[in-house]
PDB file of C-alpha atoms in Angstrom:
ATOM      1  CA  MET A   1      26.642 -37.360 -12.102  1.00  0.00           C
ATOM      2  CA  PRO A   2      26.079 -40.665 -13.977  1.00  0.00           C
ATOM      3  CA  THR A   3      24.231 -40.463 -17.297  1.00  0.00           C
ATOM      4  CA  MET A   4      22.081 -43.072 -19.029  1.00  0.00           C
ATOM      5  CA  THR A   5      20.245 -43.077 -22.340  1.00  0.00           C
ATOM      6  CA  GLN A   6      17.132 -45.102 -23.039  1.00  0.00           C
ATOM      7  CA  THR A   7      14.801 -45.541 -26.008  1.00  0.00           C
ATOM      8  CA  LEU A   8      11.285 -46.926 -25.999  1.00  0.00           C
ATOM      9  CA  ALA A   9       8.737 -47.385 -28.771  1.00  0.00           C
ATOM     10  CA  VAL A  10       4.961 -47.684 -28.818  1.00  0.00           C
ATOM     11  CA  ASN A  11       2.677 -48.653 -31.703  1.00  0.00           C
ATOM     12  CA  PHE A  12       0.563 -45.500 -31.589  1.00  0.00           C
ATOM     13  CA  PRO A  13       0.972 -42.162 -33.381  1.00  0.00           C
ATOM     14  CA  ARG A  14       2.685 -39.230 -31.691  1.00  0.00           C
ATOM     15  CA  ALA A  15      -0.580 -37.269 -31.739  1.00  0.00           C
ATOM     16  CA  ARG A  16      -1.925 -39.796 -29.204  1.00  0.00           C
ATOM     17  CA  VAL A  17       1.249 -40.364 -27.211  1.00  0.00           C
ATOM     18  CA  TRP A  18       2.219 -36.724 -26.621  1.00  0.00           C
ATOM     19  CA  PRO A  19      -0.948 -35.674 -24.722  1.00  0.00           C
ATOM     20  CA  LEU A  20      -0.756 -38.756 -22.503  1.00  0.00           C
ATOM     21  CA  LEU A  21       2.820 -37.910 -21.490  1.00  0.00           C
ATOM     22  CA  GLY A  22       1.527 -34.586 -20.208  1.00  0.00           C
ATOM     23  CA  ASP A  23      -0.986 -36.360 -17.947  1.00  0.00           C
ATOM     24  CA  VAL A  24       1.110 -36.892 -14.817  1.00  0.00           C
ATOM     25  CA  GLU A  25      -1.394 -39.219 -13.131  1.00  0.00           C
ATOM     26  CA  GLN A  26      -1.427 -41.549 -16.140  1.00  0.00           C
ATOM     27  CA  VAL A  27       2.359 -41.523 -16.566  1.00  0.00           C
ATOM     28  CA  ILE A  28       3.070 -42.198 -12.887  1.00  0.00           C
ATOM     29  CA  ALA A  29       0.696 -45.151 -12.985  1.00  0.00           C
ATOM     30  CA  CYS A  30       2.862 -46.715 -15.725  1.00  0.00           C
ATOM     31  CA  MET A  31       6.051 -46.620 -13.608  1.00  0.00           C
ATOM     32  CA  PRO A  32       6.620 -49.534 -11.183  1.00  0.00           C
ATOM     33  CA  GLY A  33       7.057 -48.293  -7.612  1.00  0.00           C
ATOM     34  CA  ALA A  34       6.011 -44.682  -8.317  1.00  0.00           C
ATOM     35  CA  SER A  35       2.965 -42.820  -7.016  1.00  0.00           C
ATOM     36  CA  LEU A  36       1.756 -39.270  -6.462  1.00  0.00           C
ATOM     37  CA  THR A  37       1.478 -37.968  -2.898  1.00  0.00           C
ATOM     38  CA  LYS A  38      -0.729 -34.980  -3.779  1.00  0.00           C
ATOM     39  CA  PRO A  39      -2.205 -33.317  -6.882  1.00  0.00           C
ATOM     40  CA  ARG A  40      -0.008 -31.506  -9.372  1.00  0.00           C
ATOM     41  CA  GLU A  41       0.405 -27.741  -8.940  1.00  0.00           C
ATOM     42  CA  GLY A  42       1.259 -26.165 -12.299  1.00  0.00           C
ATOM     43  CA  ASP A  43       4.654 -27.585 -13.308  1.00  0.00           C
ATOM     44  CA  ARG A  44       5.294 -28.996  -9.824  1.00  0.00           C
ATOM     45  CA  ILE A  45       4.834 -32.718  -9.142  1.00  0.00           C
ATOM     46  CA  PHE A  46       4.766 -34.351  -5.708  1.00  0.00           C
ATOM     47  CA  GLY A  47       5.386 -38.077  -5.410  1.00  0.00           C
ATOM     48  CA  GLN A  48       7.383 -40.975  -4.103  1.00  0.00           C
ATOM     49  CA  MET A  49       9.326 -43.964  -5.388  1.00  0.00           C
ATOM     50  CA  ARG A  50       9.392 -47.164  -3.352  1.00  0.00           C
ATOM     51  CA  VAL A  51      12.342 -49.521  -3.924  1.00  0.00           C
ATOM     52  CA  LYS A  52      13.143 -52.907  -2.380  1.00  0.00           C
ATOM     53  CA  LEU A  53      16.487 -54.648  -2.812  1.00  0.00           C
ATOM     54  CA  GLY A  54      16.710 -57.770  -0.669  1.00  0.00           C
ATOM     55  CA  PRO A  55      16.572 -56.657   2.988  1.00  0.00           C
ATOM     56  CA  ILE A  56      16.885 -52.979   1.982  1.00  0.00           C
ATOM     57  CA  ALA A  57      13.657 -51.048   1.466  1.00  0.00           C
ATOM     58  CA  ALA A  58      13.531 -47.349   0.644  1.00  0.00           C
ATOM     59  CA  ALA A  59      10.803 -44.817  -0.075  1.00  0.00           C
ATOM     60  CA  PHE A  60      12.060 -41.647  -1.731  1.00  0.00           C
ATOM     61  CA  ALA A  61       9.519 -38.857  -1.243  1.00  0.00           C
ATOM     62  CA  GLY A  62       9.983 -35.464  -2.845  1.00  0.00           C
ATOM     63  CA  GLU A  63       8.964 -33.202  -5.667  1.00  0.00           C
ATOM     64  CA  GLY A  64       9.918 -32.237  -9.180  1.00  0.00           C
ATOM     65  CA  THR A  65       8.962 -30.163 -12.178  1.00  0.00           C
ATOM     66  CA  LEU A  66       7.743 -31.130 -15.639  1.00  0.00           C
ATOM     67  CA  THR A  67       8.002 -28.803 -18.623  1.00  0.00           C
ATOM     68  CA  MET A  68       6.967 -29.751 -22.165  1.00  0.00           C
ATOM     69  CA  ASP A  69       7.536 -27.941 -25.464  1.00  0.00           C
ATOM     70  CA  GLU A  70       4.595 -28.429 -27.822  1.00  0.00           C
ATOM     71  CA  VAL A  71       6.566 -27.164 -30.835  1.00  0.00           C
ATOM     72  CA  THR A  72       9.615 -29.437 -30.560  1.00  0.00           C
ATOM     73  CA  HIS A  73       7.821 -32.310 -28.765  1.00  0.00           C
ATOM     74  CA  THR A  74      10.503 -32.381 -26.080  1.00  0.00           C
ATOM     75  CA  GLY A  75      10.324 -32.179 -22.317  1.00  0.00           C
ATOM     76  CA  VAL A  76      12.401 -31.940 -19.152  1.00  0.00           C
ATOM     77  CA  ILE A  77      11.792 -33.446 -15.714  1.00  0.00           C
ATOM     78  CA  HIS A  78      13.771 -32.312 -12.666  1.00  0.00           C
ATOM     79  CA  GLY A  79      13.191 -34.324  -9.503  1.00  0.00           C
ATOM     80  CA  GLN A  80      14.667 -35.060  -6.111  1.00  0.00           C
ATOM     81  CA  GLY A  81      13.636 -37.069  -3.077  1.00  0.00           C
ATOM     82  CA  THR A  82      14.830 -38.288   0.279  1.00  0.00           C
ATOM     83  CA  ASP A  83      14.361 -41.391   2.394  1.00  0.00           C
ATOM     84  CA  PRO A  84      14.878 -40.305   6.034  1.00  0.00           C
ATOM     85  CA  LYS A  85      14.755 -43.897   7.304  1.00  0.00           C
ATOM     86  CA  ASN A  86      17.892 -44.894   5.360  1.00  0.00           C
ATOM     87  CA  ASN A  87      19.395 -41.407   5.193  1.00  0.00           C
ATOM     88  CA  SER A  88      19.404 -41.662   1.402  1.00  0.00           C
ATOM     89  CA  ARG A  89      18.885 -39.005  -1.237  1.00  0.00           C
ATOM     90  CA  ALA A  90      18.136 -39.227  -4.975  1.00  0.00           C
ATOM     91  CA  LYS A  91      18.218 -36.550  -7.658  1.00  0.00           C
ATOM     92  CA  ALA A  92      17.534 -36.873 -11.380  1.00  0.00           C
ATOM     93  CA  ASP A  93      17.241 -34.741 -14.492  1.00  0.00           C
ATOM     94  CA  VAL A  94      15.422 -36.372 -17.394  1.00  0.00           C
ATOM     95  CA  THR A  95      15.181 -34.945 -20.900  1.00  0.00           C
ATOM     96  CA  PHE A  96      13.007 -36.636 -23.506  1.00  0.00           C
ATOM     97  CA  ALA A  97      12.140 -36.263 -27.173  1.00  0.00           C
ATOM     98  CA  VAL A  98       8.986 -37.738 -28.714  1.00  0.00           C
ATOM     99  CA  LEU A  99       9.605 -38.649 -32.357  1.00  0.00           C
ATOM    100  CA  GLU A 100       7.408 -39.991 -35.142  1.00  0.00           C
ATOM    101  CA  GLU A 101       8.665 -43.332 -36.416  1.00  0.00           C
ATOM    102  CA  GLY A 102       6.493 -44.732 -39.200  1.00  0.00           C
ATOM    103  CA  PRO A 103       2.986 -45.289 -37.845  1.00  0.00           C
ATOM    104  CA  GLY A 104       4.344 -45.435 -34.283  1.00  0.00           C
ATOM    105  CA  THR A 105       6.291 -43.276 -31.855  1.00  0.00           C
ATOM    106  CA  ARG A 106       9.807 -43.392 -30.434  1.00  0.00           C
ATOM    107  CA  ILE A 107      10.750 -41.727 -27.141  1.00  0.00           C
ATOM    108  CA  ASP A 108      14.430 -40.974 -26.520  1.00  0.00           C
ATOM    109  CA  LEU A 109      15.432 -40.370 -22.897  1.00  0.00           C
ATOM    110  CA  THR A 110      18.590 -39.021 -21.295  1.00  0.00           C
ATOM    111  CA  VAL A 111      18.845 -39.381 -17.517  1.00  0.00           C
ATOM    112  CA  ASP A 112      21.413 -37.702 -15.261  1.00  0.00           C
ATOM    113  CA  PHE A 113      21.100 -38.929 -11.698  1.00  0.00           C
ATOM    114  CA  THR A 114      22.762 -38.930  -8.294  1.00  0.00           C
ATOM    115  CA  LEU A 115      22.087 -41.465  -5.535  1.00  0.00           C
ATOM    116  CA  THR A 116      23.584 -41.216  -2.056  1.00  0.00           C
ATOM    117  CA  GLY A 117      23.159 -43.318   1.061  1.00  0.00           C
ATOM    118  CA  VAL A 118      22.516 -47.038   1.449  1.00  0.00           C
ATOM    119  CA  LEU A 119      21.571 -47.623  -2.213  1.00  0.00           C
ATOM    120  CA  ALA A 120      24.471 -45.618  -3.670  1.00  0.00           C
ATOM    121  CA  GLN A 121      26.430 -48.821  -4.358  1.00  0.00           C
ATOM    122  CA  PHE A 122      23.836 -49.754  -7.000  1.00  0.00           C
ATOM    123  CA  SER A 123      24.217 -46.486  -8.944  1.00  0.00           C
ATOM    124  CA  ARG A 124      27.317 -47.655 -10.802  1.00  0.00           C
ATOM    125  CA  GLY A 125      28.134 -50.166 -13.514  1.00  0.00           C
ATOM    126  CA  ALA A 126      25.997 -52.718 -15.300  1.00  0.00           C
ATOM    127  CA  ILE A 127      23.500 -53.240 -12.464  1.00  0.00           C
ATOM    128  CA  VAL A 128      21.838 -49.835 -12.675  1.00  0.00           C
ATOM    129  CA  GLN A 129      21.906 -49.949 -16.497  1.00  0.00           C
ATOM    130  CA  GLU A 130      20.141 -53.315 -16.585  1.00  0.00           C
ATOM    131  CA  ILE A 131      17.560 -52.171 -14.039  1.00  0.00           C
ATOM    132  CA  ALA A 132      16.949 -49.075 -16.174  1.00  0.00           C
ATOM    133  CA  ASN A 133      16.537 -51.245 -19.296  1.00  0.00           C
ATOM    134  CA  ARG A 134      13.924 -53.399 -17.634  1.00  0.00           C
ATOM    135  CA  LEU A 135      12.111 -50.446 -16.081  1.00  0.00           C
ATOM    136  CA  THR A 136      11.946 -48.765 -19.486  1.00  0.00           C
ATOM    137  CA  ALA A 137      10.532 -51.922 -21.082  1.00  0.00           C
ATOM    138  CA  GLU A 138       7.910 -52.259 -18.338  1.00  0.00           C
ATOM    139  CA  PHE A 139       6.988 -48.583 -18.635  1.00  0.00           C
ATOM    140  CA  ALA A 140       6.585 -48.936 -22.415  1.00  0.00           C
ATOM    141  CA  ARG A 141       4.283 -51.956 -21.988  1.00  0.00           C
ATOM    142  CA  ASN A 142       2.122 -50.118 -19.453  1.00  0.00           C
ATOM    143  CA  LEU A 143       2.026 -46.966 -21.576  1.00  0.00           C
ATOM    144  CA  GLU A 144       0.930 -48.905 -24.652  1.00  0.00           C
ATOM    145  CA  ALA A 145      -1.726 -50.706 -22.622  1.00  0.00           C
ATOM    146  CA  LYS A 146      -3.165 -47.369 -21.504  1.00  0.00           C
ATOM    147  CA  LEU A 147      -3.155 -46.056 -25.061  1.00  0.00           C
ATOM    148  CA  ALA A 148      -4.885 -49.219 -26.299  1.00  0.00           C
ATOM    149  CA  ALA A 149      -7.532 -48.996 -23.559  1.00  0.00           C
ATOM    150  CA  THR A 150      -8.683 -45.569 -24.755  1.00  0.00           C
ATOM    151  CA  ALA A 151      -7.966 -45.796 -28.504  1.00  0.00           C
ATOM    152  CA  PRO A 152     -10.634 -46.096 -31.203  1.00  0.00           C
ATOM    153  CA  VAL A 153     -11.019 -49.627 -32.596  1.00  0.00           C
ATOM    154  CA  ALA A 154      -9.633 -48.603 -36.008  1.00  0.00           C
ATOM    155  CA  GLU A 155      -6.503 -47.151 -34.408  1.00  0.00           C
ATOM    156  CA  VAL A 156      -5.831 -50.283 -32.367  1.00  0.00           C
ATOM    157  CA  ALA A 157      -6.230 -52.394 -35.532  1.00  0.00           C
ATOM    158  CA  ALA A 158      -3.786 -50.161 -37.418  1.00  0.00           C
ATOM    159  CA  SER A 159      -1.203 -50.362 -34.649  1.00  0.00           C
ATOM    160  CA  SER A 160      -1.518 -54.150 -34.534  1.00  0.00           C
ATOM    161  CA  GLU A 161      -0.890 -54.383 -38.290  1.00  0.00           C
ATOM    162  CA  ALA A 162       2.170 -52.131 -38.067  1.00  0.00           C
ATOM    163  CA  VAL A 163       4.038 -54.437 -35.700  1.00  0.00           C
ATOM    164  CA  VAL A 164       3.093 -58.014 -34.940  1.00  0.00           C
ATOM    165  CA  ALA A 165       2.908 -58.143 -31.159  1.00  0.00           C
ATOM    166  CA  PRO A 166       0.663 -59.582 -28.422  1.00  0.00           C
ATOM    167  CA  THR A 167      -2.486 -57.543 -27.737  1.00  0.00           C
ATOM    168  CA  PRO A 168      -1.690 -55.200 -24.809  1.00  0.00           C
ATOM    169  CA  GLU A 169      -3.402 -56.134 -21.569  1.00  0.00           C
ATOM    170  CA  PRO A 170      -5.612 -53.568 -19.836  1.00  0.00           C
ATOM    171  CA  ALA A 171      -3.650 -51.227 -17.595  1.00  0.00           C
ATOM    172  CA  SER A 172      -3.373 -52.620 -14.087  1.00  0.00           C
ATOM    173  CA  GLU A 173      -3.050 -50.870 -10.750  1.00  0.00           C
ATOM    174  CA  PRO A 174       0.329 -49.268 -10.024  1.00  0.00           C
ATOM    175  CA  VAL A 175       2.954 -51.542  -8.495  1.00  0.00           C
ATOM    176  CA  LYS A 176       3.330 -50.573  -4.832  1.00  0.00           C
ATOM    177  CA  GLU A 177       7.104 -50.860  -4.867  1.00  0.00           C
ATOM    178  CA  LEU A 178       9.924 -51.592  -7.271  1.00  0.00           C
ATOM    179  CA  ASN A 179      11.460 -54.921  -6.234  1.00  0.00           C
ATOM    180  CA  ALA A 180      14.987 -54.456  -7.569  1.00  0.00           C
ATOM    181  CA  GLY A 181      15.957 -57.769  -5.978  1.00  0.00           C
ATOM    182  CA  ASN A 182      13.652 -59.588  -8.400  1.00  0.00           C
ATOM    183  CA  LEU A 183      15.174 -57.625 -11.280  1.00  0.00           C
ATOM    184  CA  LEU A 184      18.696 -58.604 -10.227  1.00  0.00           C
ATOM    185  CA  TRP A 185      17.711 -62.268  -9.945  1.00  0.00           C
ATOM    186  CA  SER A 186      16.162 -62.075 -13.396  1.00  0.00           C
ATOM    187  CA  MET A 187      19.432 -60.601 -14.697  1.00  0.00           C
ATOM    188  CA  VAL A 188      21.401 -63.553 -13.274  1.00  0.00           C
ATOM    189  CA  LYS A 189      19.006 -66.073 -14.850  1.00  0.00           C
ATOM    190  CA  ASP A 190      19.275 -64.351 -18.226  1.00  0.00           C
ATOM    191  CA  TRP A 191      23.064 -64.393 -18.010  1.00  0.00           C
ATOM    192  CA  LEU A 192      23.118 -68.126 -17.180  1.00  0.00           C
ATOM    193  CA  ARG A 193      20.663 -68.863 -19.987  1.00  0.00           C
ATOM    194  CA  LYS A 194      22.885 -67.104 -22.512  1.00  0.00           C
ATOM    195  CA  LEU A 195      25.974 -68.818 -21.151  1.00  0.00           C
ATOM    196  CA  PHE A 196      24.591 -72.341 -21.612  1.00  0.00           C
ATOM    197  CA  SER A 197      22.699 -71.667 -24.842  1.00  0.00           C
ATOM    198  CA  ASN A 198      25.843 -70.639 -26.772  1.00  0.00           C
ATOM    199  CA  PRO A 199      27.942 -73.812 -27.306  1.00  0.00           C
ATOM    200  CA  LEU A 200      31.522 -73.568 -28.494  1.00  0.00           C
ATOM    201  CA  PRO A 201      32.076 -73.463 -32.282  1.00  0.00           C
ATOM    202  CA  SER A 202      32.854 -76.909 -33.762  1.00  0.00           C
ATOM    203  CA  GLY A 203      36.480 -76.029 -34.503  1.00  0.00           C
ATOM    204  CA  GLU A 204      37.051 -74.869 -30.953  1.00  0.00           C
ATOM    205  CA  ARG A 205      35.412 -78.040 -29.596  1.00  0.00           C
ATOM    206  CA  VAL A 206      37.745 -80.222 -31.721  1.00  0.00           C
ATOM    207  CA  ALA A 207      40.795 -78.268 -30.603  1.00  0.00           C
ATOM    208  CA  ARG A 208      39.728 -78.500 -26.970  1.00  0.00           C
ATOM    209  CA  ARG A 209      39.169 -82.293 -27.228  1.00  0.00           C
ATOM    210  CA  ALA A 210      42.609 -82.703 -28.855  1.00  0.00           C
ATOM    211  CA  GLY A 211      44.206 -80.733 -26.061  1.00  0.00           C
ATOM    212  CA  GLU A 212      42.428 -82.837 -23.444  1.00  0.00           C
ATOM    213  CA  GLY A 213      43.592 -86.003 -25.193  1.00  0.00           C
ATOM    214  CA  ASP A 214      47.221 -84.843 -25.222  1.00  0.00           C
ATOM    215  CA  ALA A 215      46.974 -83.998 -21.559  1.00  0.00           C
ATOM    216  CA  ARG A 216      45.618 -87.453 -20.702  1.00  0.00           C
ATOM    217  CA  GLY A 217      48.313 -89.145 -22.802  1.00  0.00           C
ATOM    218  CA  GLY A 218      51.053 -87.184 -21.089  1.00  0.00           C
ATOM    219  CA  ALA A 219      49.630 -87.905 -17.672  1.00  0.00           C
ATOM    220  CA  SER A 220      49.557 -91.669 -18.281  1.00  0.00           C
ATOM    221  CA  GLY A 221      53.133 -91.777 -19.547  1.00  0.00           C
ATOM    222  CA  LYS A 222      52.147 -93.351 -22.887  1.00  0.00           C
ATOM    223  CA  SER A 223      53.684 -92.026 -26.078  1.00  0.00           C
ATOM    224  CA  THR A 224      51.401 -90.993 -28.909  1.00  0.00           C
ATOM    225  CA  THR A 225      54.156 -91.619 -31.511  1.00  0.00           C
ATOM    226  CA  PRO A 226      53.460 -94.847 -33.561  1.00  0.00           C
ATOM    227  CA  SER A 227      55.949 -97.756 -33.142  1.00  0.00           C
ATOM    228  CA  PRO A 228      58.191 -98.565 -36.149  1.00  0.00           C
TER     229      PRO A 228
END
């Protein structure tokens, strides 16, 4: 069962963040591709996750449980879902800790998951890790936007002074499906940008030019040794 760890931070105190995390409707609305299929029943949650990767589209429908410990500010989510169309199955166990960090809040996540079926090939290596990184960042932005939309003016001002960042936009409607294909394309563009924005050190460039010059001299048959 693969395991991933993620950390996200929001510029609001834990006293505001913790109650929102217990509001399933609000949390689901922050996650791209996720939605509830019927109201929560105690600890039980019923929902679906829609994913699109190029020509492959999947909708995992299922249920899970959410338990939260008010004393330790930790929680556990167990969930599983199936996509009958693609004969795929997903299962995940998520543990999280909500920690005070200065005037803001840090949320540490550990995710153990299993993915079988058509999309199983994307559950290994750097691809799933990068998708998780971007999903976490998007979730954090949406969560902070929701907190800002309902926070007192003084609290929003305090959070803005704590960390210089763009003013969060009002929370938008949930994304109907997670387009993993767009995420993968974004990963490729980021990789190319880093590749061409990091030129060789000057010493390495000089050495490489010298090597190219020697190669050209040898190929032309001309000696580089000065005549007496």
